[in-house]
Amino acid sequence: MKKNNNLNFLKIKRDIRDVYHLFLCILYLVIVTLIITIVNSLLLKYITDTMGEKYAEGVVLDLEKTWEESDPRTPLICFLSMGSDPTDSIIALGKRLKTETCCVSMGQGQGIHARKLLHLAACWALLQNCHLGLDFLDELMDTVIETETVHESFRLWMTTDIHKQFPITLLQMSIKFTNEPPQGLRAGLKRTYTGECQNGNDAKLTFLHSTVQERRKFGSLGWNIPYEFNQADFNATVQLLIQCMFNFCINLTVCYMIGEIQYGGRVTDDFDKRLMNTFVKVWFSENTFSPEFSFYKGYSIPKATMVDQYLQYIQSLPPYDTPEVFGLHPNADITYQSKVSKDVLDTILSIQPKDSSGGGGETREAVVARLADDMLEKLPADYVPFKRVISLVRSTLTDLKLAIDGTIVMSENLRDALDCITLGFWFTELLERNHQFYKWIFESQPNCFWMAGFFNPQGFLTAVRQEITRANKGWALDSVVLCNEVTKWMKDDITSPPSEGVYVYGLYLEGAGWDRRNMRLTESKPKVLFEIMPVIRIYAEHNTVKDPRLYSCPVYKKSSRTDLNYIAAMDLKTRQPPEHWVLRGVALLCDVK
C-alpha cells in the first residue's frame, strides 16, 4: 500500500512538473511574441532620446567630403552592401573634379592590371571587389607605403565585401566608409533623384527603383530572392527612356525593356519576374498620365519642372511608409518588425555562453537527455518506407545520450543535435508523418491527405495526375493539367474521399485572407499573418485552359520561398484583379514554423 502511495505521489509530482514547464513555455512564447514586435521601435526611441534624432535617420553618403579628408597615400575602402554600388558615384565625382577614374575588377589574374593601374600618375584608381584578390593586397599595401613620389591628385579607391582574411594593417591605414541602401521611400527617392529626372517617366522610374529596393526588407513577402537592384540599373534605365523618347517607342516596348531586361534581367525566380512585370504594367500604363493617378494615397507624380521642386515634394512625403505603398498589406510591417527584432535578438544570443549557470535548475545537458528519453519512447518501430529515417533518429538520440554521459566523443553532428533538440517541431512532424503513412500502408488510403506530411509533395501530385490519366481512356499524360477546387469543409468534416482526385489539407495562406462563404481571396484580418485554408480538392482535366481571372497562387513547403521549396501553383478565386494579389505577395505554405 505504501509503495502504491509513493508511486502515486511520484506521478503527481511529475504531472505538476510537466504543467509547470508547459506554463513556462506558454509564458515564454507570449513574452517573445510581444518583444519581437516592439524591439526595433524601442531601439530607435532609445537612440533618439539618448543621442539625438539625426542618429536614428539614414545618412546619404557624401563622397566629396570623404575625398576631402583623404590624401594620395591614404586608400579609401568602401564596404559593399546589398543594392548599393558606389562605382558610378565615384566616377561621377571624378568627372566633377576633372579627374579620370580607372577601374579594375579584382579576381583571378587581375593583379597584373591592378599593378599597372597603381603606377598611373594623375588619376584615380578604383579596385573593385578586393575580397576576390586578397593575395594582391599585401603587395598593394607595400606599394602605397614605399613609393617615393605620388602625384597629389592620385587617389586609391577600393570596394570589398567583409572578409576575415582582409589585411588588418591596410584597414587601419585607410579611410573606411559604406554606402548602405537608404531606409524608407523618402530617403530612397532623395538619393536616386538626379538632374536628369525632370519628366513624368523618370518620376515613375525613381518610385519604381525605390520600391523594388524597399520590398527586400519584407522578406519573402517582398521578393522570393533579395535582388541587388542598384544605381547602375537606374542609370541604364534612364538612358533607355531618353532613347525611347527620341525614337517615339510605344509604351509596350518600354514596359518590356524595363520588366524583362533593365530590372528584370536580375530576376531569376518566375514569380518574382511576374511581380516585376506587374509593377511595370501598373505604373507605366496609359493611366499614369491621368491627373488623378497616384502610386498610393498621398504619393502622386509631382507637378514640377525643376529638380529643386521635385526634391521639395520628396521632402514633404511621410517619414514612415506603410507597406501598402509597396503593394503589400499592413500586416507586412509585423513581418518586417519581427524579422529585424529576431536578427537583433539572435545576434545577442549568439554571443552568450551556451553552458548552464551554477544555479539550482536543470542543466542544459540534463534537459536534452530527458527530451531524448521522451523521444526514444515515442519513436515508432522501423518499417518500410520509414526505416532509414527512424533508424537514423534512433541512433542519433542514443549516441547523444552517450555523449552527454561522456561515454563517447561529442561529434559535430551530435553537437548540432544538442543545440537543436529543444526545438521539437521536426520530431512532432515526424510522428505525424509516420501516422499518415502507417495508416495508408497498413489500413486504407486516407480520405484527406496532409500536404506537409510528404517529403516530396511534387511526386505525390504527379502520382495523382498519372492515376487520373490512367482512369480516363484516351487521355495523354502530357495534355493533362492539375486543377484545384477550394471546398467549404475543414479536415474533420471529410468522411469519404472524392469520386476523382484527392482532398488535401494543412495549407496556410500568407499575404491574404480567405472568405469561406464566397470561397475567394479577401484582405487579411489585422495582425493575422497566416490563415489556415479549408480542404482543397485536387483533380485533373484534359486540354483545359486556365481562367485568367483566377490568381495563380504558388505553393511552398516552407516560408522560405525558393525553388527547392516550390511545389506547384493553385488557382484561387478573387474579386479583385489578380495583379492585386501579386503585389500582396500571396502564397500558400505547408509549414509556417
PDB file of C-alpha atoms in Angstrom, residues 14-150:
ATOM      1  CA  ARG A  14       5.853  14.533 -12.412  1.00  0.00           C
ATOM      2  CA  ASP A  15       2.490  15.825 -13.662  1.00  0.00           C
ATOM      3  CA  ILE A  16       2.919  19.063 -11.677  1.00  0.00           C
ATOM      4  CA  ARG A  17       6.400  19.486 -13.127  1.00  0.00           C
ATOM      5  CA  ASP A  18       5.091  18.953 -16.672  1.00  0.00           C
ATOM      6  CA  VAL A  19       2.291  21.501 -16.128  1.00  0.00           C
ATOM      7  CA  TYR A  20       4.846  23.954 -14.716  1.00  0.00           C
ATOM      8  CA  HIS A  21       7.111  23.501 -17.746  1.00  0.00           C
ATOM      9  CA  LEU A  22       4.124  23.950 -20.059  1.00  0.00           C
ATOM     10  CA  PHE A  23       3.189  27.165 -18.253  1.00  0.00           C
ATOM     11  CA  LEU A  24       6.755  28.455 -18.592  1.00  0.00           C
ATOM     12  CA  CYS A  25       6.763  27.636 -22.324  1.00  0.00           C
ATOM     13  CA  ILE A  26       3.474  29.478 -22.888  1.00  0.00           C
ATOM     14  CA  LEU A  27       4.704  32.462 -20.855  1.00  0.00           C
ATOM     15  CA  TYR A  28       7.966  32.464 -22.800  1.00  0.00           C
ATOM     16  CA  LEU A  29       6.146  32.410 -26.157  1.00  0.00           C
ATOM     17  CA  VAL A  30       3.860  35.286 -25.098  1.00  0.00           C
ATOM     18  CA  ILE A  31       6.784  37.413 -23.903  1.00  0.00           C
ATOM     19  CA  VAL A  32       8.881  36.666 -27.005  1.00  0.00           C
ATOM     20  CA  THR A  33       5.941  37.486 -29.294  1.00  0.00           C
ATOM     21  CA  LEU A  34       5.444  40.841 -27.574  1.00  0.00           C
ATOM     22  CA  ILE A  35       9.151  41.670 -27.538  1.00  0.00           C
ATOM     23  CA  ILE A  36       9.760  40.723 -31.173  1.00  0.00           C
ATOM     24  CA  THR A  37       7.141  43.168 -32.443  1.00  0.00           C
ATOM     25  CA  ILE A  38       8.426  46.180 -30.482  1.00  0.00           C
ATOM     26  CA  VAL A  39      12.213  45.734 -30.167  1.00  0.00           C
ATOM     27  CA  ASN A  40      13.013  47.734 -33.299  1.00  0.00           C
ATOM     28  CA  SER A  41      10.824  50.695 -32.354  1.00  0.00           C
ATOM     29  CA  LEU A  42      12.178  50.680 -28.797  1.00  0.00           C
ATOM     30  CA  LEU A  43      15.770  50.686 -30.059  1.00  0.00           C
ATOM     31  CA  LEU A  44      15.033  53.640 -32.344  1.00  0.00           C
ATOM     32  CA  LYS A  45      13.358  55.508 -29.480  1.00  0.00           C
ATOM     33  CA  TYR A  46      16.329  54.826 -27.188  1.00  0.00           C
ATOM     34  CA  ILE A  47      18.815  56.091 -29.795  1.00  0.00           C
ATOM     35  CA  THR A  48      16.690  59.176 -30.461  1.00  0.00           C
ATOM     36  CA  ASP A  49      16.309  60.013 -26.758  1.00  0.00           C
ATOM     37  CA  THR A  50      19.948  59.451 -25.813  1.00  0.00           C
ATOM     38  CA  MET A  51      21.873  60.570 -28.908  1.00  0.00           C
ATOM     39  CA  GLY A  52      19.509  62.685 -30.979  1.00  0.00           C
ATOM     40  CA  GLU A  53      17.064  62.237 -33.836  1.00  0.00           C
ATOM     41  CA  LYS A  54      19.690  62.511 -36.579  1.00  0.00           C
ATOM     42  CA  TYR A  55      21.343  59.275 -35.390  1.00  0.00           C
ATOM     43  CA  ALA A  56      18.114  57.346 -35.946  1.00  0.00           C
ATOM     44  CA  GLU A  57      17.723  58.519 -39.562  1.00  0.00           C
ATOM     45  CA  GLY A  58      19.511  57.263 -42.640  1.00  0.00           C
ATOM     46  CA  VAL A  59      22.522  59.227 -43.870  1.00  0.00           C
ATOM     47  CA  VAL A  60      23.157  59.921 -47.543  1.00  0.00           C
ATOM     48  CA  LEU A  61      26.847  59.331 -48.251  1.00  0.00           C
ATOM     49  CA  ASP A  62      28.738  62.484 -49.273  1.00  0.00           C
ATOM     50  CA  LEU A  63      31.686  61.172 -51.294  1.00  0.00           C
ATOM     51  CA  GLU A  64      33.118  64.645 -51.822  1.00  0.00           C
ATOM     52  CA  LYS A  65      33.575  65.186 -48.083  1.00  0.00           C
ATOM     53  CA  THR A  66      35.152  61.730 -47.833  1.00  0.00           C
ATOM     54  CA  TRP A  67      37.565  62.656 -50.630  1.00  0.00           C
ATOM     55  CA  GLU A  68      38.459  65.944 -48.914  1.00  0.00           C
ATOM     56  CA  GLU A  69      39.634  64.005 -45.825  1.00  0.00           C
ATOM     57  CA  SER A  70      41.931  61.766 -47.894  1.00  0.00           C
ATOM     58  CA  ASP A  71      45.430  62.161 -49.331  1.00  0.00           C
ATOM     59  CA  PRO A  72      47.387  60.293 -52.062  1.00  0.00           C
ATOM     60  CA  ARG A  73      48.779  57.745 -49.581  1.00  0.00           C
ATOM     61  CA  THR A  74      45.518  57.009 -47.786  1.00  0.00           C
ATOM     62  CA  PRO A  75      43.303  54.431 -49.534  1.00  0.00           C
ATOM     63  CA  LEU A  76      39.534  54.844 -49.338  1.00  0.00           C
ATOM     64  CA  ILE A  77      37.819  51.494 -48.694  1.00  0.00           C
ATOM     65  CA  CYS A  78      34.075  51.064 -49.242  1.00  0.00           C
ATOM     66  CA  PHE A  79      32.378  48.065 -47.614  1.00  0.00           C
ATOM     67  CA  LEU A  80      29.762  46.812 -50.047  1.00  0.00           C
ATOM     68  CA  SER A  81      26.155  46.262 -49.023  1.00  0.00           C
ATOM     69  CA  MET A  82      23.297  44.739 -50.993  1.00  0.00           C
ATOM     70  CA  GLY A  83      21.774  47.052 -53.557  1.00  0.00           C
ATOM     71  CA  SER A  84      24.360  49.805 -53.227  1.00  0.00           C
ATOM     72  CA  ASP A  85      27.390  50.060 -55.529  1.00  0.00           C
ATOM     73  CA  PRO A  86      29.466  53.262 -55.213  1.00  0.00           C
ATOM     74  CA  THR A  87      31.239  52.866 -58.584  1.00  0.00           C
ATOM     75  CA  ASP A  88      29.045  55.281 -60.550  1.00  0.00           C
ATOM     76  CA  SER A  89      29.156  57.849 -57.751  1.00  0.00           C
ATOM     77  CA  ILE A  90      32.976  57.686 -57.577  1.00  0.00           C
ATOM     78  CA  ILE A  91      33.289  58.081 -61.356  1.00  0.00           C
ATOM     79  CA  ALA A  92      30.789  60.984 -61.330  1.00  0.00           C
ATOM     80  CA  LEU A  93      32.757  62.730 -58.541  1.00  0.00           C
ATOM     81  CA  GLY A  94      35.963  62.318 -60.546  1.00  0.00           C
ATOM     82  CA  LYS A  95      34.334  63.941 -63.570  1.00  0.00           C
ATOM     83  CA  ARG A  96      33.209  66.895 -61.461  1.00  0.00           C
ATOM     84  CA  LEU A  97      36.773  67.301 -60.194  1.00  0.00           C
ATOM     85  CA  LYS A  98      38.127  66.820 -63.740  1.00  0.00           C
ATOM     86  CA  THR A  99      39.991  63.651 -62.810  1.00  0.00           C
ATOM     87  CA  GLU A 100      39.955  60.401 -64.749  1.00  0.00           C
ATOM     88  CA  THR A 101      38.900  57.254 -62.867  1.00  0.00           C
ATOM     89  CA  CYS A 102      40.411  53.936 -63.995  1.00  0.00           C
ATOM     90  CA  CYS A 103      38.768  50.732 -62.755  1.00  0.00           C
ATOM     91  CA  VAL A 104      39.897  47.125 -62.352  1.00  0.00           C
ATOM     92  CA  SER A 105      37.596  44.399 -61.063  1.00  0.00           C
ATOM     93  CA  MET A 106      39.733  42.103 -58.921  1.00  0.00           C
ATOM     94  CA  GLY A 107      39.783  38.350 -59.314  1.00  0.00           C
ATOM     95  CA  GLN A 108      41.977  35.600 -60.687  1.00  0.00           C
ATOM     96  CA  GLY A 109      44.685  37.040 -62.965  1.00  0.00           C
ATOM     97  CA  GLN A 110      43.716  40.679 -62.362  1.00  0.00           C
ATOM     98  CA  GLY A 111      46.729  41.508 -60.182  1.00  0.00           C
ATOM     99  CA  ILE A 112      48.867  42.467 -63.180  1.00  0.00           C
ATOM    100  CA  HIS A 113      46.269  45.011 -64.360  1.00  0.00           C
ATOM    101  CA  ALA A 114      45.922  46.460 -60.847  1.00  0.00           C
ATOM    102  CA  ARG A 115      49.718  46.756 -60.626  1.00  0.00           C
ATOM    103  CA  LYS A 116      49.819  48.839 -63.830  1.00  0.00           C
ATOM    104  CA  LEU A 117      46.939  50.966 -62.587  1.00  0.00           C
ATOM    105  CA  LEU A 118      48.817  51.953 -59.415  1.00  0.00           C
ATOM    106  CA  HIS A 119      51.655  53.459 -61.437  1.00  0.00           C
ATOM    107  CA  LEU A 120      49.408  55.879 -63.334  1.00  0.00           C
ATOM    108  CA  ALA A 121      50.112  59.390 -62.112  1.00  0.00           C
ATOM    109  CA  ALA A 122      47.325  61.971 -62.033  1.00  0.00           C
ATOM    110  CA  CYS A 123      44.254  59.740 -61.917  1.00  0.00           C
ATOM    111  CA  TRP A 124      42.053  57.834 -59.514  1.00  0.00           C
ATOM    112  CA  ALA A 125      42.487  54.076 -59.256  1.00  0.00           C
ATOM    113  CA  LEU A 126      39.374  52.093 -58.367  1.00  0.00           C
ATOM    114  CA  LEU A 127      39.909  48.439 -57.401  1.00  0.00           C
ATOM    115  CA  GLN A 128      36.541  46.684 -57.232  1.00  0.00           C
ATOM    116  CA  ASN A 129      35.700  43.532 -55.248  1.00  0.00           C
ATOM    117  CA  CYS A 130      39.064  43.362 -53.466  1.00  0.00           C
ATOM    118  CA  HIS A 131      37.855  40.377 -51.404  1.00  0.00           C
ATOM    119  CA  LEU A 132      38.383  38.362 -54.601  1.00  0.00           C
ATOM    120  CA  GLY A 133      42.040  39.414 -54.825  1.00  0.00           C
ATOM    121  CA  LEU A 134      43.329  39.055 -51.272  1.00  0.00           C
ATOM    122  CA  ASP A 135      46.734  37.736 -52.438  1.00  0.00           C
ATOM    123  CA  PHE A 136      47.477  41.072 -54.113  1.00  0.00           C
ATOM    124  CA  LEU A 137      46.600  43.278 -51.133  1.00  0.00           C
ATOM    125  CA  ASP A 138      49.903  42.834 -49.268  1.00  0.00           C
ATOM    126  CA  GLU A 139      51.778  43.962 -52.374  1.00  0.00           C
ATOM    127  CA  LEU A 140      49.305  46.817 -52.749  1.00  0.00           C
ATOM    128  CA  MET A 141      49.984  47.986 -49.195  1.00  0.00           C
ATOM    129  CA  ASP A 142      53.761  47.912 -49.725  1.00  0.00           C
ATOM    130  CA  THR A 143      53.382  49.885 -52.955  1.00  0.00           C
ATOM    131  CA  VAL A 144      51.325  52.602 -51.266  1.00  0.00           C
ATOM    132  CA  ILE A 145      53.810  52.914 -48.366  1.00  0.00           C
ATOM    133  CA  GLU A 146      57.139  52.605 -50.190  1.00  0.00           C
ATOM    134  CA  THR A 147      56.521  54.613 -53.375  1.00  0.00           C
ATOM    135  CA  GLU A 148      58.739  57.698 -53.094  1.00  0.00           C
ATOM    136  CA  THR A 149      56.696  60.212 -55.070  1.00  0.00           C
ATOM    137  CA  VAL A 150      52.955  60.172 -55.545  1.00  0.00           C
TER     138      VAL A 150
END
